[in-house]
XYZ file of C-alpha atoms in Angstrom:
356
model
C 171.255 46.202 238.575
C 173.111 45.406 235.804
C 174.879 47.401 233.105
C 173.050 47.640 229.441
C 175.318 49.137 226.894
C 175.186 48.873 222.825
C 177.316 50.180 220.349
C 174.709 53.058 220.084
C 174.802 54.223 223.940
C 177.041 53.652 226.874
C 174.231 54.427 229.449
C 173.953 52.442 232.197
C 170.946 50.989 234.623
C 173.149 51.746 237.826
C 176.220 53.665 237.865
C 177.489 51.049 240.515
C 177.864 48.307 237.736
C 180.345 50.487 235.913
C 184.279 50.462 236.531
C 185.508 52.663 233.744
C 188.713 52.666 232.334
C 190.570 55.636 230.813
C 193.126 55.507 228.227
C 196.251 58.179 228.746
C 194.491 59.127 224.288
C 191.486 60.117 226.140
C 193.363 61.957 229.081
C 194.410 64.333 226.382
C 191.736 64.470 224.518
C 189.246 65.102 227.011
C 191.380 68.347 227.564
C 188.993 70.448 226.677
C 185.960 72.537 228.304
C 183.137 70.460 229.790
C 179.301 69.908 227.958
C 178.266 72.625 230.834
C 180.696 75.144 229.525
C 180.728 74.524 225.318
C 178.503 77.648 224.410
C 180.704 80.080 227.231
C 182.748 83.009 225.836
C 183.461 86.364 226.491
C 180.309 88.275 225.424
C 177.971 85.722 227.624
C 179.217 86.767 230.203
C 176.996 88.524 232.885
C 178.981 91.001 234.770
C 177.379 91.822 238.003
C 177.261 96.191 238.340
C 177.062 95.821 241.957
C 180.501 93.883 241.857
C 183.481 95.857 239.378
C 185.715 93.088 239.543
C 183.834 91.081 237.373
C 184.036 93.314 234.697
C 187.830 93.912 235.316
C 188.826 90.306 235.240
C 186.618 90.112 232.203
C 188.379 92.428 230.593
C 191.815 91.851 231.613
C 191.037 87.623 230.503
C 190.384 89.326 227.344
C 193.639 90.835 227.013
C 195.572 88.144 228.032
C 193.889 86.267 225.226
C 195.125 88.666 222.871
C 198.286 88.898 224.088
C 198.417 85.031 223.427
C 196.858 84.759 220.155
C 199.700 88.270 219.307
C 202.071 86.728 216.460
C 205.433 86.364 217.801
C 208.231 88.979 217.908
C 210.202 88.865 214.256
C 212.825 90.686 212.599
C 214.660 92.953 214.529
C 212.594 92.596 217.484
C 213.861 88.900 217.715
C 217.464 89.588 216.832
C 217.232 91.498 219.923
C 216.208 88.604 221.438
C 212.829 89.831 222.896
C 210.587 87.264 223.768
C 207.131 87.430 223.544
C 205.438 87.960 227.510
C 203.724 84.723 228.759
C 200.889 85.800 230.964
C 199.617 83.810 234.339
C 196.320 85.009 235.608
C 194.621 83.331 238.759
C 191.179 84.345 239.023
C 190.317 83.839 243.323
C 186.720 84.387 244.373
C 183.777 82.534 245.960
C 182.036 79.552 244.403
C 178.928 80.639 241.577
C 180.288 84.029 240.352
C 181.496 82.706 237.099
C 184.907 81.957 237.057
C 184.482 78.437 235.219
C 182.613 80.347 232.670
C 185.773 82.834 232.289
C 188.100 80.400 232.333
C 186.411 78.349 229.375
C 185.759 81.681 227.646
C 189.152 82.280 227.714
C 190.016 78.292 226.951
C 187.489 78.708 223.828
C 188.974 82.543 222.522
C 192.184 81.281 222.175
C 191.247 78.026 220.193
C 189.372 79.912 218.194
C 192.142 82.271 217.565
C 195.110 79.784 216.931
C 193.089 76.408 216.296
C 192.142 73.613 218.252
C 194.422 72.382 220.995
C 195.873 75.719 220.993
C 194.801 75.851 224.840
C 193.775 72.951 226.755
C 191.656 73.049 230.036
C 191.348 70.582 232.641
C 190.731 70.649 236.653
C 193.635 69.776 239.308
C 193.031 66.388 239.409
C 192.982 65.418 235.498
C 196.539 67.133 235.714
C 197.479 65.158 238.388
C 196.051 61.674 236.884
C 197.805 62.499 233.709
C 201.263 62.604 235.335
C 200.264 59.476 236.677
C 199.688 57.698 233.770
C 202.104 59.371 231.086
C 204.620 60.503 233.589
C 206.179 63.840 234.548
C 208.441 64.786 231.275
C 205.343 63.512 228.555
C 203.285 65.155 230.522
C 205.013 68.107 230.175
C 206.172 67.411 226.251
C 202.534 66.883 225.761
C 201.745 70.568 227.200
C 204.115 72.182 226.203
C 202.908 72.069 222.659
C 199.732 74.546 223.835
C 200.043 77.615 224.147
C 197.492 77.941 226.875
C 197.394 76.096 230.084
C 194.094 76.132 232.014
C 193.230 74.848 235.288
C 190.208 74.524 237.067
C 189.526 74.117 240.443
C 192.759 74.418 242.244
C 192.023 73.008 245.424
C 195.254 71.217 246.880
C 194.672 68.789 249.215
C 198.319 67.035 249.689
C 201.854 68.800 249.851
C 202.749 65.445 246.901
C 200.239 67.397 244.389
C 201.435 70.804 245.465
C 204.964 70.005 244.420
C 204.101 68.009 241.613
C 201.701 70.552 240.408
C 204.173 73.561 240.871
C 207.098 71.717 238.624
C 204.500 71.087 236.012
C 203.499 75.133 236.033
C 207.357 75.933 236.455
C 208.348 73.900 233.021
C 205.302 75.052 231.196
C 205.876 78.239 232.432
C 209.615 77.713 231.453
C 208.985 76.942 227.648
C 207.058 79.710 227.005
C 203.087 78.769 227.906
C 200.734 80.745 229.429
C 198.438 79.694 232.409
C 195.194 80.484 233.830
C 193.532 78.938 236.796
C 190.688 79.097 239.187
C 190.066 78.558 242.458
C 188.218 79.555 245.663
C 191.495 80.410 247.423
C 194.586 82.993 247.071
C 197.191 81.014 245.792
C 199.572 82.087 248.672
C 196.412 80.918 250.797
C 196.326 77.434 249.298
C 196.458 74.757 252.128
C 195.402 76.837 254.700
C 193.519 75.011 257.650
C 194.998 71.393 256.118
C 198.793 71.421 256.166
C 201.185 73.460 257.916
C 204.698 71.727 256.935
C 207.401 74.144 255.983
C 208.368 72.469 252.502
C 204.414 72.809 252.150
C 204.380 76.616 252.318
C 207.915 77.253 250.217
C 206.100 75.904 247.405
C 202.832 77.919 247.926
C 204.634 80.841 248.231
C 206.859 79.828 244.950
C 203.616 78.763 242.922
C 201.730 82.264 244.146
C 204.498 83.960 242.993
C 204.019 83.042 239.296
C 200.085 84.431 238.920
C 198.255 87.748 238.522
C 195.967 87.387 241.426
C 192.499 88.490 239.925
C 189.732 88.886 242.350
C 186.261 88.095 241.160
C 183.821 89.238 243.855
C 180.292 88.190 243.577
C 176.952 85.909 244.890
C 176.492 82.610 243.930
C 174.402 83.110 240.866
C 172.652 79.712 241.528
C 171.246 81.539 244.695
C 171.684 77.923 246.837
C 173.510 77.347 249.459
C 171.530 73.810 250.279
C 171.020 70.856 248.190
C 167.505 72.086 247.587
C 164.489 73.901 249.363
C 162.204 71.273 248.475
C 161.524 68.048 250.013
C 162.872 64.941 249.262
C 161.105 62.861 246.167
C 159.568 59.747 247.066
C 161.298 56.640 246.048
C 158.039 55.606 243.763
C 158.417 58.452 241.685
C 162.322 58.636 241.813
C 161.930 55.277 239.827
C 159.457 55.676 237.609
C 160.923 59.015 236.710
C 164.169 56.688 235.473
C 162.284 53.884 234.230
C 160.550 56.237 231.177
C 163.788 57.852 230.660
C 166.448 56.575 227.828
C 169.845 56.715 229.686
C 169.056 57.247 233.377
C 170.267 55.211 236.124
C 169.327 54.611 239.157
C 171.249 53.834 242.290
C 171.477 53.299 246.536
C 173.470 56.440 247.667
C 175.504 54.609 249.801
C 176.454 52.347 247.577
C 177.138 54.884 245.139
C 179.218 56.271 247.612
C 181.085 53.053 248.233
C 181.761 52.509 244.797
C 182.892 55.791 244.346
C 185.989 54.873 246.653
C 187.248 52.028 243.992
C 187.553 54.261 241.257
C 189.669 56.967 240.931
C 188.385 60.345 240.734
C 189.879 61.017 237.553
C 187.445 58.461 236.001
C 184.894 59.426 237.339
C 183.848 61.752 234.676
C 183.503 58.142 232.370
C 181.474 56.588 234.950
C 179.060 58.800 233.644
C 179.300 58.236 230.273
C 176.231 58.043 228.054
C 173.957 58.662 231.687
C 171.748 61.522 230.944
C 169.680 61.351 234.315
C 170.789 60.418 237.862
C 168.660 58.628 240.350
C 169.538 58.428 244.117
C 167.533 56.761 246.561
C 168.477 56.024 250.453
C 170.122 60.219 250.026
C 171.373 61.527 253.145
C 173.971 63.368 255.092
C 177.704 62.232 254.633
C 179.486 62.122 257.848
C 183.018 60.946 256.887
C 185.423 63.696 254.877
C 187.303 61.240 252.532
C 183.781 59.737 251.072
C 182.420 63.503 250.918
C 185.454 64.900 249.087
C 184.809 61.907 246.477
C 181.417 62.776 246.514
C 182.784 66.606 245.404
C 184.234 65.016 242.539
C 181.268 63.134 241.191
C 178.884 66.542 241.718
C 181.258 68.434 239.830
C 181.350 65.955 237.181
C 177.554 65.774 237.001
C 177.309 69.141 236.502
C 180.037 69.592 233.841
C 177.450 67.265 231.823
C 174.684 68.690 232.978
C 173.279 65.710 234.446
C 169.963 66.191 235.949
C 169.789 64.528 239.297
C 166.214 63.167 240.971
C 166.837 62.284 245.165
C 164.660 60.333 246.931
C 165.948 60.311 250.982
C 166.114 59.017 253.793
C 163.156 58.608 255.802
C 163.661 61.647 258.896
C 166.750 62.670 257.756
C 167.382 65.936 256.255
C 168.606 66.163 252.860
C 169.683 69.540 252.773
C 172.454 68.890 255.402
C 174.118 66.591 253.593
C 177.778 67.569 255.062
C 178.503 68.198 258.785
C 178.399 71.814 260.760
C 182.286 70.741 261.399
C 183.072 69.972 257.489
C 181.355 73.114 256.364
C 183.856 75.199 258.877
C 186.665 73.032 257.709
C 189.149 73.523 255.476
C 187.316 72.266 252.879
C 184.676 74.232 253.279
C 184.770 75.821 249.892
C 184.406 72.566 248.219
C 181.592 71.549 249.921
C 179.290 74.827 249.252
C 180.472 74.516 245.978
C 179.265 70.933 245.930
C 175.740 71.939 247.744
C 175.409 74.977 244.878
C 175.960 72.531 241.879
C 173.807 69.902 243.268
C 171.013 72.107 244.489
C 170.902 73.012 240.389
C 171.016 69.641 239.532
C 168.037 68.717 241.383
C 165.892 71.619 240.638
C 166.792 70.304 237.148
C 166.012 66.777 238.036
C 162.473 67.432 239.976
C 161.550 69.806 236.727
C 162.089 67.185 234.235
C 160.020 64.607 236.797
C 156.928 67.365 237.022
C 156.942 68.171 240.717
């Protein structure tokens, strides 16, 4: 396969032709709440009855976005030198009980409040990249000018990113801006099962420290915990499925996968740029951790977009155990349901749009 772009569309016939590059303009723009996520706010959110602590964090988030949208203390109140509070609200639960959508709502509430780029929003890793390519102190000049912080998914998975990531919150923190982040771990929790080094837990415990632990309790409202209850597509349809439809590709899942490991995860969400559909053929478990945490990434990316996703597998194997019994009681367990959730959406999505 080749690529086929035009000014018009950046699609692609096979995602394994593309090696994107990302400019740090883009980093910053792209700062923003995915596709997915552009309609979320406040008063579309579902609170569950059965669970209390939806409604709670909802309405606590909503607070907090009032309290950051508040005009800032003047007159006498200043002279006094009081400063105006800077909230930092982490918002723990399991994967599908809407914390993405409250964190955008919140992302969205206080753009709309102050203007756009008043808050910016971002996962873990498009933090991380953008140290990498502005450095630490732009990175943080560049922040600093928010007045909201969000971030999503805040997995750690090396004690370099958990120190980095801690200064960052500590200087944003520092000049006055508020954060909010998500994750399917306590803060004071993060790197349990994966790294047990002293220096490791001092900055857990130092990065917990500086959060409102809200608990949102909950089912995965995409009621999957497999990649889907239906069988595999066959590879005849998978194809023609992508042939009659303007900006699909169509790929090998392993080679997919062993692309995937040549581009960095921060780019992955332009791999998929101008790709409205996502064909897989040869799909089938993933045995090795590093490819499926990549492969976390790219599902999480897909489903920012919305991408529908078609999956034509392996003959005999079984699709919908597409990580290992020992990865799923790992400490990276979260991410992988998370991953299986997503992508079970995605192709329900995919095999609707195909007719079967």
């Amino acid at each position: 396969m080749t690529a086929v772009q035009s000014p018009d569309s950046t699609a692609t016939a096979s995602l394994v032709a593309v090696r994107p590059t990302v400019s740090t303009d883009r980093l910053l723009a792209d700062l923003v709440p995915p596709p997915h996520f552009a309609d979320a706010r406040f008063t579309t959110y579902r609170a569950n009855p059965d669970h209390p602590s939806q409604a709670a964090t909802l309405a606590r988030l909503q607070e907090v976005a009032a309290e950051i949208a508040a005009p800032a203390p003047s007159g006498l109140r200043a002279l006094l030198g009081r400063r105006r509070s800077v909230p930092a609200v982490y918002m723990d639960g399991g994967f599908g009980v809407g914390k993405t959508h409250l964190l955008t709502s919140l992302t969205h509430a206080v753009n709309e409040a102050l203007g756009p780029g008043s808050a910016a929003y971002g996962t873990f890793v498009e933090y991380t990249n953008l140290v990498g390519a502005l450095g630490f102190l732009p990175t943080v000049e560049a922040l600093a000018t928010r007045r909201l912080v969000c971030i999503d998914e805040f997995e750690l998975d090396d004690p370099g990113d958990t120190v980095l990531m801690s200064r960052l919150l500590r200087e944003l923190a520092d000049r006055g801006v508020a954060l909010a982040a998500t994750s399917n771990t306590l803060p004071d929790a993060l790197g349990e099962g994966r790294f047990a080094a002293e220096d490791f837990l001092r900055e857990i415990q130092a990065l917990a420290a500086r959060f409102e632990v809200l608990r949102v309790d909950g089912d995965d409202y995409r009621h999957r915990a497999v990649v889907t209850d239906s069988e595999p597509l066959p590879v005849a349809t998978v194809r023609s499925v992508v042939a009659s439809t303007p900006g699909a590709v169509l790929d090998d899942f392993g080679d997919l996968l062993a692309h995937l490991a040549t581009v960095h995860p921060s780019r992955y969400g332009a791999l998929l740029d101008g790709v409205r559909l996502v064909g897989l053929t040869g799909f089938g478990p993933v045995t090795r951790q590093e490819v499926a945490l990549r492969l976390v990434v790219l599902v999480d990316r897909l489903y920012d977009r919305d991408v529908p996703v078609l999956l034509a597998g392996v003959d005999g194997a079984d699709q919908r155990a597409l990580f290992t019994p020992e990865m799923l009681r790992g400490g990276y367990r979260k991410k992988y349901y998370r991953a299986l959730s997503r992508l079970g959406a995605l192709a329900q999505d995919g095999r609707a749009l195909a007719d079967v």
